[in-house]
Amino acid sequence: MLQVKDLRLGFASGERTLLAVDGISFAIERGETFALLGESGCGKSATAQGLMRLLPTAGRIVGGSVQLDGEELLARSEAEMRAYRGGRMAMIFQEPATSLNPVLTVGRQIGEVLERHRGLRGEAARARMLDLLRQVGIADPERRLDEYPFQLSGGMKQRVMIAIALAGEPELLIADEPTTALDVTVQAQILDLLAQLQAERGMGMLLITHDLGVVARMAHRIGVMYAGELVEVASREEFFSAPRHPYTQALFAALPDVSRRGMTLTTIPGQVPSLAAMPAGCRFADRCPQVMPVCREQSPAWREAQPGHAVRCHWQGAQEASAPVSSVADALPSGQAPVLLDVADLKVHFPIRKGILQRTVGHVHAVDGVSLAISPGCTLALVGESGCGKTTVGKALLQLIRPTAGSVRLAGEELTGLSGRDLRAARRQLQMIFQDPFASLNPRLRIGEIIAEGMTALGVGGDAAAAVRALLQQVGLPDDAAERFPHEFSGGQRQRIAIARALAVQPALLVCDEPTSALDVSVQAQILNLLKTLQGELGVAYLFITHNFAVVEYLAHDVAVMYLGRIVERGSADEVLGNPRHPYTQALLSAVPVPRLDGAGERIRLPGETPSPARPPSGCHFHPRCPQATEVCRERYPDARAVSDTHVAVCHWVS
């Protein structure tokens, strides 16, 4: 259906055109999913934009051919392309927040596609819109149609984007990281929907992602992209059983999971080369552990390793094993170490105000009675869907959000109620790494000033310049980074800067809020190795807020599962992940895509969405979505029941 031959496209820079995609070729049949893998900056999104003829102003298609059912798209005028876009071919963009029109309602944006490509208007169009929103799992679609994008959560915006893309019933769907920002349950729901629609319509799909679990679940064939070139193309079975290119092998070795606990994850040194400085030979040579002299001199040709499995590499050989790394926390049995942080019955309720006088008419129960404990040098992972209150817990521990009730004790000192100088002194022991490092770093300050700011404010250390250099070295950044600004760094480097800033005041506990959620697997491995090493060297404890269960398996010693403001299950990582007892934990784990051929087990499908914390259900909050719910679940909230000395589940049916 889609035939791409020798596609070359780039971006104008002065009088030069820098090639971002340099001669890639692939084909997609009807009903087939072709996955495009690679790090940020490899040209995956540029390829997708080129196929849709949606390159930015500086973008240039230099050469090649793109044919849809034998029709050459690169020869079409802009007016002719409008009949293809949204109709015969559609795209799910990576950033729904910037792709949706902020001044148009959800219904208006879906309606544009239905009117332009399906000829639907009025009640027929509205009925189809409601059907599309239900298909993508949006509860109460009648209300959502008349809302604006800013009124939706990140996951809901992504689902609206998918509904818009599917509205024209396309023959080809290009999905650019369609599930990156979604929880595992919503991700599984979206992937099931795409697979179902693909089977019904014979729709072809180009799936761009860096999640190997999603690839294992969805793709029929896979292409690995590096620095604007395809370096390996294989069927799903061949790709996961015998990856051949050193770059592909490094991506697999960088994946965290329980089997690599206590081991150093493989990282890929350096960066993807810039468009202005592409190497003459193999573009991966400077980062490749198997590099040979011929690699730097001559670009490798394609060779067929197996029928249908082609690789572009001079080297042939086997993978190397990861080296073990020690951590003081590995020696601490869960639940037997002294307690550093003790949280008891923490509540954070936000008032709902209405009317001219802004009277309080209700409360949002964001955190509703959370209790947890963390030992020195240990990692507690706090997991759950978006909106369950994980980040609010983290901010409430630091008193960035004032708790409504409850106790937060750090090394025996009560933090709740502290203010002014006392609170600043206590915060030296408790720091936070925020989810978006770019938004949390001051763009007007140099990196050295950002790191030294906390030390100066809290009177920590003597020679700030020497301390900054030592911290930069500790997190793997060069000394000259101190004189540069945040925008001059990659996402992974900015996350390292945020870690250095948090470590500058020598805290005993770090609250890590999704610190690896937006990173490539290779950069994620660097950050996880760094956190693991720092824990081993400094004995720092982590509260790790995440929805990535692979990271939990690799890093966490204990796990707490949160649902609608409350902890529903907690225990050691081995107990909670290996023997989940709460139905919600079981559903979460069943939805996690596993990067293996044998990884797809039976999935527990949860109906609907997480209820609003402003109107939590009576009884057990999970009962409207629970497959095991009975009358007692609807009437009474369950007590915590001990599964073992260290494993507790809050469920009526746990014995």
XYZ file of C-alpha atoms in Angstrom:
655
model
C 0.000 0.000 0.000
C 2.753 2.469 0.958
C 6.075 2.350 -0.886
C 8.903 4.657 0.254
C 12.043 4.634 -1.907
C 15.288 6.476 -1.168
C 13.522 9.296 0.725
C 15.869 12.194 1.477
C 14.743 15.279 3.333
C 16.414 17.982 5.374
C 16.267 21.488 6.776
C 17.633 24.694 5.305
C 20.473 26.248 7.318
C 21.799 29.327 5.574
C 22.759 28.247 2.060
C 23.004 24.544 3.031
C 20.362 21.855 3.425
C 21.223 19.553 6.331
C 19.836 16.069 5.711
C 17.754 14.684 8.590
C 16.626 11.630 6.579
C 19.191 10.288 4.143
C 17.902 7.710 1.666
C 15.545 5.422 3.590
C 13.335 2.833 1.877
C 10.542 0.645 3.272
C 7.069 -0.625 2.391
C 3.849 -1.152 4.369
C 1.144 -3.597 3.283
C -2.562 -3.362 4.111
C -3.268 -4.515 7.655
C 0.444 -4.381 8.549
C 2.184 -2.394 11.280
C 5.715 -1.232 10.521
C 7.476 0.121 13.647
C 10.222 2.725 13.372
C 12.606 2.650 16.350
C 15.477 4.870 17.433
C 16.644 7.603 19.786
C 15.457 11.213 19.685
C 17.160 13.045 16.843
C 17.392 10.005 14.545
C 14.848 11.378 12.034
C 11.755 9.293 12.882
C 9.314 12.199 13.247
C 10.869 14.006 10.273
C 10.153 10.875 8.187
C 6.503 10.918 9.288
C 6.158 14.640 8.535
C 7.744 14.092 5.131
C 5.267 11.316 4.243
C 2.365 13.618 5.149
C 4.036 16.603 3.448
C 3.823 18.492 6.747
C 7.449 19.601 7.115
C 8.044 22.960 8.830
C 8.955 26.050 6.814
C 12.673 25.215 6.737
C 11.991 21.598 5.708
C 12.951 20.421 2.224
C 12.235 17.142 0.406
C 15.487 16.608 -1.480
C 14.648 13.408 -3.328
C 13.029 10.012 -3.359
C 9.545 8.632 -3.889
C 6.483 8.129 -1.632
C 3.638 6.189 -3.243
C 0.239 5.418 -1.718
C -1.518 2.710 -3.767
C 0.772 3.588 -6.676
C 0.001 7.352 -6.541
C 3.080 9.561 -6.112
C 2.497 11.891 -3.142
C 5.613 14.024 -3.589
C 4.302 15.227 -6.969
C 0.922 16.369 -5.554
C 0.113 20.042 -5.051
C -0.757 21.342 -1.589
C -4.445 21.571 -2.561
C -4.432 17.928 -3.721
C -2.698 16.797 -0.489
C -5.620 18.124 1.580
C -7.786 15.355 0.163
C -5.247 12.769 1.373
C -4.511 14.199 4.832
C -7.155 13.246 7.363
C -8.927 11.090 4.773
C -6.809 8.406 3.133
C -3.901 8.956 5.514
C -3.910 10.403 9.042
C -1.388 11.128 11.774
C -1.422 10.973 15.558
C 1.065 13.602 16.674
C 3.485 13.194 19.554
C 2.441 16.321 21.495
C -1.355 16.493 21.804
C -1.179 19.686 23.874
C 0.432 21.579 20.978
C -1.442 19.764 18.196
C -4.982 20.513 19.385
C -6.437 23.972 18.706
C -6.855 25.636 22.129
C -9.740 27.908 21.013
C -11.935 25.186 19.471
C -13.992 22.627 21.384
C -13.240 18.931 21.080
C -16.437 18.439 19.069
C -15.551 21.172 16.604
C -12.108 19.677 15.948
C -13.444 16.166 15.311
C -16.324 17.655 13.295
C -13.906 19.332 10.869
C -12.611 15.925 9.763
C -16.083 14.371 9.524
C -17.361 17.274 7.419
C -14.323 17.447 5.123
C -13.746 13.744 4.512
C -16.986 11.912 5.409
C -19.591 14.555 4.455
C -21.279 14.354 7.893
C -22.997 17.340 9.529
C -25.498 18.068 12.296
C -26.903 15.212 14.366
C -25.263 12.511 12.237
C -21.859 14.106 12.822
C -22.494 14.473 16.568
C -23.558 10.839 16.880
C -20.362 9.758 15.097
C -18.265 12.031 17.377
C -19.799 10.445 20.481
C -19.102 7.001 19.052
C -15.440 7.918 18.363
C -14.929 9.258 21.905
C -16.423 6.081 23.368
C -14.143 3.982 21.150
C -11.055 5.703 22.561
C -12.303 5.205 26.118
C -13.443 8.694 27.119
C -16.160 8.570 29.766
C -19.091 11.031 29.591
C -18.476 11.915 25.906
C -21.544 14.189 25.718
C -19.889 16.621 28.157
C -16.393 16.251 26.726
C -17.490 17.199 23.198
C -18.277 20.727 24.383
C -15.089 21.157 26.401
C -11.796 22.740 25.329
C -8.407 20.974 25.318
C -7.211 22.771 28.479
C -10.050 21.110 30.417
C -8.709 17.626 29.631
C -5.867 15.640 31.206
C -2.810 14.726 29.133
C -4.064 11.189 28.547
C -7.503 12.426 27.464
C -5.944 14.919 25.024
C -3.973 12.063 23.486
C -7.184 10.047 23.081
C -8.924 13.018 21.431
C -5.996 13.200 18.973
C -6.506 9.509 18.184
C -10.261 10.066 17.693
C -9.531 12.913 15.227
C -7.056 10.711 13.328
C -9.562 7.841 13.093
C -12.533 10.035 12.155
C -11.661 10.019 8.452
C -11.321 6.198 8.419
C -7.805 6.353 6.935
C -6.128 3.612 4.896
C -2.764 4.543 6.446
C -2.309 5.703 10.039
C 0.982 7.270 11.126
C 1.251 7.110 14.938
C 4.125 9.181 16.354
C 4.696 8.029 19.969
C 0.915 7.596 20.442
C 1.111 6.221 23.999
C 4.250 7.820 25.510
C 2.386 9.985 28.041
C -0.288 7.422 28.920
C -0.686 5.083 31.883
C -0.265 1.372 31.187
C -4.020 0.715 31.441
C -4.932 3.519 29.013
C -2.001 2.556 26.764
C -3.244 -1.040 26.590
C -6.749 0.211 25.805
C -5.485 2.434 22.957
C -3.253 -0.297 21.508
C -6.169 -2.757 21.577
C -8.352 -0.191 19.789
C -5.746 0.430 17.081
C -5.226 -3.320 16.557
C -9.003 -3.887 16.363
C -9.552 -1.067 13.843
C -6.598 -2.276 11.829
C -8.070 -5.779 11.626
C -11.551 -4.476 10.708
C -10.441 -1.967 8.075
C -7.201 -3.502 6.788
C -5.516 -0.256 7.818
C -1.747 0.039 7.422
C 0.158 1.632 10.296
C 3.529 3.322 10.667
C 4.246 3.206 14.415
C 7.000 5.494 15.686
C 8.066 4.673 19.235
C 11.011 4.022 21.551
C 9.039 1.559 23.708
C 10.146 -1.971 22.809
C 7.210 -3.402 24.758
C 4.752 -1.592 22.458
C 6.726 -2.833 19.439
C 6.549 -6.447 20.673
C 2.798 -6.125 21.078
C 1.878 -4.262 17.879
C 4.476 -4.545 15.105
C 4.677 -7.052 12.273
C 7.979 -5.658 10.991
C 10.494 -3.302 12.579
C 12.956 -0.796 11.176
C 15.707 0.622 13.408
C 16.739 4.163 12.532
C 19.965 5.923 13.455
C 21.189 9.374 12.357
C 18.828 9.577 9.394
C 19.444 6.056 8.079
C 17.792 2.671 8.539
C 20.361 0.262 10.030
C 18.248 -2.886 10.575
C 14.931 -4.178 9.211
C 13.419 -7.444 10.405
C 10.211 -9.292 11.175
C 8.970 -9.140 14.762
C 10.116 -12.707 15.482
C 13.621 -12.202 14.073
C 14.028 -8.799 15.683
C 13.295 -9.980 19.230
C 15.022 -13.338 18.981
C 18.243 -12.254 17.215
C 18.932 -8.493 16.931
C 22.058 -8.064 14.775
C 23.145 -4.406 14.750
C 25.262 -3.199 17.747
C 22.889 -0.222 18.104
C 19.825 -2.488 18.330
C 21.623 -4.741 20.826
C 22.515 -1.691 22.935
C 18.853 -0.593 23.006
C 17.840 -4.025 24.337
C 20.688 -4.037 26.882
C 19.575 -0.613 28.172
C 16.128 -1.921 29.173
C 15.617 -2.092 32.954
C 13.897 -5.107 34.501
C 14.089 -7.325 37.560
C 16.699 -9.634 35.990
C 19.132 -6.695 35.849
C 18.660 -5.547 39.451
C 22.140 -5.024 40.906
C 23.670 -4.790 37.424
C 24.783 -1.778 35.454
C 22.475 -1.118 32.539
C 24.270 -0.821 29.213
C 24.407 2.771 28.014
C 25.367 4.221 24.656
C 28.126 6.813 25.124
C 27.911 10.170 23.389
C 25.054 11.585 21.325
C 23.429 11.104 17.939
C 25.671 13.157 15.592
C 24.357 16.589 14.631
C 23.034 17.154 11.116
C 25.980 19.463 10.396
C 28.631 16.896 11.424
C 27.657 13.504 10.057
C 30.605 11.027 10.001
C 31.871 9.850 6.627
C 31.715 6.104 7.340
C 29.260 4.316 9.599
C 27.327 6.967 11.512
C 27.285 4.842 14.678
C 31.079 4.299 14.672
C 31.940 6.887 17.377
C 29.528 5.238 19.848
C 29.910 1.589 18.829
C 31.704 -0.868 21.161
C 32.543 -3.067 18.147
C 34.030 -0.324 15.951
C 36.734 -1.342 13.426
C 38.948 0.842 11.177
C 36.754 0.093 8.139
C 33.727 1.520 10.013
C 35.233 5.020 10.052
C 36.206 4.916 6.388
C 33.346 3.223 4.596
C 29.582 3.327 5.037
C 28.380 -0.294 5.400
C 26.194 -1.858 2.736
C 23.013 -3.814 3.415
C 23.410 -7.548 3.936
C 20.732 -10.158 4.565
C 21.369 -11.997 7.843
C 18.254 -14.161 7.386
C 15.458 -14.079 4.803
C 13.550 -10.870 5.591
C 16.175 -9.701 8.109
C 18.571 -7.100 6.694
C 21.293 -5.273 8.618
C 23.661 -2.458 7.705
C 26.876 -3.203 9.604
C 30.454 -4.350 9.001
C 30.634 -6.270 12.309
C 29.144 -9.670 13.117
C 29.234 -11.084 16.666
C 27.490 -11.719 19.986
C 26.335 -9.429 22.807
C 28.369 -8.764 25.930
C 26.953 -9.165 29.454
C 26.361 -6.269 31.855
C 28.696 -5.764 34.802
C 27.377 -5.939 38.399
C 27.186 -2.787 40.497
C 26.926 -2.767 44.279
C 24.368 -0.819 46.278
C 24.138 -0.443 50.051
C 20.367 -0.776 49.807
C 20.604 -4.281 48.333
C 21.896 -5.451 51.710
C 18.966 -3.941 53.645
C 16.052 -6.386 54.098
C 12.735 -4.691 53.326
C 10.864 -3.636 56.448
C 13.763 -4.341 58.873
C 15.887 -1.207 58.397
C 15.435 1.940 60.509
C 12.806 4.378 59.198
C 13.986 7.664 57.625
C 10.627 8.998 56.415
C 7.398 8.112 58.221
C 4.124 9.363 56.715
C 0.882 8.708 58.600
C -2.665 9.353 57.335
C -1.602 12.185 55.000
C -4.510 14.090 53.458
C -4.542 16.876 50.868
C -8.006 18.234 50.028
C -8.442 21.144 47.605
C -11.568 23.327 47.968
C -13.984 23.649 45.020
C -15.216 27.253 44.875
C -18.142 28.586 42.865
C -20.115 31.774 42.400
C -19.205 35.444 42.670
C -18.375 35.059 46.366
C -16.275 31.936 45.657
C -17.998 29.878 48.331
C -16.607 26.394 48.980
C -19.103 23.861 47.620
C -16.974 20.735 47.959
C -13.456 19.336 48.077
C -11.170 17.406 45.733
C -9.769 14.514 47.784
C -6.404 14.415 45.959
C -4.674 12.530 48.794
C -6.994 10.844 51.259
C -5.163 9.102 54.067
C -1.792 7.911 52.732
C 0.667 6.159 55.075
C 4.125 4.975 54.011
C 7.668 4.549 55.332
C 11.104 4.674 53.685
C 14.390 3.413 55.178
C 17.819 5.023 54.593
C 19.385 3.941 51.295
C 16.140 2.331 50.055
C 13.814 3.093 47.146
C 10.029 3.121 47.522
C 8.196 3.211 44.176
C 4.801 4.930 44.212
C 2.774 3.729 41.207
C -0.719 4.282 39.847
C -2.661 5.947 37.037
C -2.506 9.678 36.251
C -4.676 11.701 38.592
C -4.441 9.274 41.530
C -2.448 11.779 43.638
C 1.161 10.525 43.338
C 2.741 13.910 42.554
C 0.585 15.629 45.196
C 2.001 13.198 47.800
C 5.546 14.119 46.750
C 4.883 17.853 46.946
C 3.058 17.501 50.269
C 6.094 15.732 51.801
C 8.205 18.812 51.012
C 5.357 21.064 52.194
C 5.237 22.632 48.726
C 1.529 21.863 49.085
C 0.290 22.159 52.666
C -1.335 18.926 53.905
C -4.926 19.160 55.150
C -4.200 16.551 57.830
C -1.735 13.865 58.773
C 1.877 13.573 59.845
C 5.175 13.704 57.906
C 8.210 12.846 60.025
C 11.737 12.933 58.597
C 14.399 11.371 60.849
C 11.972 11.795 63.752
C 11.269 15.509 63.062
C 7.684 16.554 62.285
C 7.554 18.623 59.045
C 3.838 19.407 58.980
C 3.263 22.885 60.372
C 6.853 24.068 59.964
C 7.397 27.397 58.222
C 10.081 29.966 57.505
C 13.612 29.196 58.644
C 12.680 25.880 60.281
C 11.094 24.565 57.061
C 14.075 25.664 54.934
C 16.441 23.862 57.297
C 14.321 20.686 57.133
C 14.176 20.828 53.325
C 17.920 20.404 53.203
C 17.276 16.744 54.027
C 14.429 16.366 51.525
C 14.701 17.416 47.859
C 12.654 16.853 44.693
C 13.536 16.008 41.077
C 10.628 17.276 38.993
C 9.051 15.494 36.023
C 9.935 18.143 33.439
C 13.531 19.287 33.962
C 13.303 22.038 31.341
C 10.310 23.645 33.080
C 11.952 23.360 36.510
C 15.317 24.932 35.546
C 15.527 28.724 35.403
C 16.272 29.558 31.728
C 18.010 32.828 32.687
C 20.574 31.268 35.034
C 23.710 29.369 34.075
C 23.972 25.767 35.265
C 26.592 26.642 37.888
C 24.268 29.287 39.369
C 21.294 26.878 39.357
C 23.239 24.209 41.270
C 24.821 26.692 43.713
C 21.533 28.459 44.491
C 20.380 25.898 47.064
C 23.809 25.707 48.716
C 23.877 29.493 49.120
C 20.312 29.694 50.437
C 20.863 26.950 53.023
C 24.488 27.784 53.874
C 25.813 24.395 52.781
C 29.514 23.868 52.032
C 32.305 26.387 51.607
C 33.742 26.768 48.091
C 30.610 26.763 45.894
C 32.560 26.654 42.608
C 34.510 23.553 43.693
C 31.307 21.915 44.947
C 29.569 22.595 41.608
C 32.477 21.036 39.682
C 32.386 17.966 41.932
C 28.609 17.598 41.496
C 28.836 17.927 37.712
C 31.499 15.237 37.676
C 29.340 13.047 39.941
C 26.379 13.196 37.528
C 28.585 12.714 34.450
C 28.661 16.241 32.976
C 31.768 18.209 31.862
C 33.142 21.100 33.941
C 32.316 23.640 31.227
C 28.614 22.822 31.672
C 28.586 25.260 34.602
C 28.908 28.210 32.197
C 26.103 27.128 29.855
C 22.334 27.631 29.957
C 19.614 24.917 30.235
C 18.519 25.214 26.581
C 22.001 24.123 25.439
C 21.538 20.588 26.827
C 19.601 17.485 25.776
C 16.681 16.132 27.821
C 18.848 13.519 29.538
C 21.527 16.086 30.383
C 18.924 18.470 31.829
C 17.655 15.640 34.017
C 21.238 15.138 35.279
C 21.418 18.864 36.078
C 18.160 18.586 38.068
C 19.672 15.650 39.997
C 22.872 17.635 40.680
C 20.809 20.564 41.962
C 18.871 18.277 44.301
C 22.086 16.625 45.568
C 23.838 19.964 46.139
C 22.413 20.367 49.651
C 23.313 16.765 50.602
C 19.763 15.466 51.240
C 18.916 12.169 52.907
C 15.844 11.616 50.698
C 15.066 12.460 47.051
C 11.501 12.578 45.702
C 11.852 11.586 42.015
C 8.712 12.504 40.050
C 8.715 10.547 36.746
C 12.377 11.468 36.099
C 12.704 9.115 33.099
C 9.210 9.238 31.546
C 10.125 11.291 28.457
C 13.597 9.833 27.860
C 14.881 7.350 25.286
C 15.808 3.939 26.697
C 19.548 4.681 26.320
C 19.279 8.006 28.210
C 16.921 6.386 30.744
C 19.608 3.753 31.396
C 22.174 6.490 32.071
C 19.864 8.186 34.614
C 18.954 4.889 36.338
C 22.624 3.875 36.553
C 23.393 7.286 38.028
C 20.615 7.035 40.648
C 21.686 3.496 41.557
C 25.358 4.529 41.887
C 24.529 7.605 43.972
C 22.415 5.485 46.289
C 25.315 3.070 46.714
C 27.887 5.831 47.334
C 25.821 8.282 49.416
C 23.135 6.071 50.989
C 20.413 8.459 49.769
C 16.809 7.175 49.857
C 14.319 7.646 46.991
C 10.572 8.042 46.737
C 10.262 7.140 43.053
C 6.967 8.257 41.472
C 6.413 6.484 38.153
C 4.082 4.471 35.925
C 6.963 2.573 34.284
C 6.947 -0.885 35.850
C 10.229 -1.886 34.191
C 11.922 0.908 36.146
C 10.150 -0.243 39.317
C 11.418 -3.802 38.816
C 14.986 -2.606 38.333
C 15.295 0.115 40.984
C 12.699 -0.325 43.730
C 13.044 -2.216 46.998
C 9.452 -1.539 48.080
C 6.304 -0.666 46.100
C 3.134 1.215 47.055
C 0.184 1.160 44.627
C -2.090 4.207 44.727
C -5.674 4.567 43.522
C -7.866 7.676 43.899
C -5.836 9.230 46.711
C -5.265 6.055 48.769
C -2.677 3.292 48.977
C -4.390 0.019 47.994
C -1.375 -2.320 48.189
C 2.171 -2.068 49.530
C 5.059 -4.421 50.175
C 8.480 -5.410 48.891
C 8.999 -5.190 45.127
C 9.245 -8.963 44.830
C 5.965 -9.467 46.717
C 3.869 -6.801 44.973
C 5.173 -7.451 41.456
C 5.499 -11.220 41.824
C 2.296 -11.890 43.779
C -0.108 -8.923 43.398
C -3.207 -9.389 45.557
C -5.311 -6.271 44.926
C -7.431 -6.458 41.718
C -6.165 -2.987 40.683
C -2.499 -4.017 40.976
C -3.255 -7.181 39.016
C -4.892 -5.114 36.244
C -1.969 -2.652 36.105
C 0.628 -5.408 35.811
C -1.392 -7.325 33.205
C -1.455 -4.183 30.999
C 2.334 -3.651 30.970
C 3.729 -4.315 27.464
C 6.748 -6.630 27.735
C 9.614 -6.396 25.199
C 9.648 -10.156 24.549
C 7.916 -12.480 22.115
C 6.432 -14.508 24.997
C 5.468 -11.456 27.046
C 1.797 -11.097 26.169
C -0.268 -12.739 28.915
C -3.993 -12.405 29.485
C -4.896 -8.775 30.121
C -7.433 -7.677 32.724
C -9.535 -4.953 31.076
C -10.772 -2.210 33.399
C -13.999 -0.512 32.257
C -14.305 3.277 32.342
C -11.923 5.804 33.851
C -10.692 6.614 37.326
C -13.611 8.407 39.065
C -13.270 12.070 39.938
C -11.542 12.663 43.314
C -14.184 15.363 43.884
C -16.867 12.636 43.924
C -15.238 9.368 45.028
C -17.561 6.328 44.960
C -19.011 5.002 48.192
C -17.435 1.941 49.750
C -14.277 0.732 48.013
C -13.267 3.439 45.548
C -12.281 0.787 42.998
C -15.610 -1.095 42.975
C -17.095 0.591 39.800
C -14.192 -0.855 37.753
C -13.406 -4.010 39.726
C -14.197 -7.391 38.089
C -14.573 -8.966 41.571
C -16.812 -6.322 43.187
C -19.813 -7.429 45.304
C -22.376 -5.642 47.476
C -20.032 -5.341 50.451
C -17.513 -3.495 48.216
C -20.177 -0.896 47.363
C -21.150 -0.343 51.004
C -17.930 -0.317 53.050
C -14.325 0.695 52.445
C -12.129 -2.367 53.140
C -9.597 -2.625 55.939
C -5.914 -3.293 55.236
C -5.236 -7.028 55.290
C -1.796 -8.526 55.825
C -0.625 -10.998 53.187
C 2.756 -11.336 54.950
C 4.804 -9.364 57.495
C 5.712 -6.804 54.809
C 2.863 -7.167 52.287
C -0.529 -5.467 52.812
C -3.541 -5.146 50.489
C -6.677 -3.041 51.089
C -9.364 -5.365 49.731
C -12.325 -7.320 51.133
C -11.306 -10.446 49.254
C -7.673 -10.752 50.313
C -7.172 -13.514 52.862
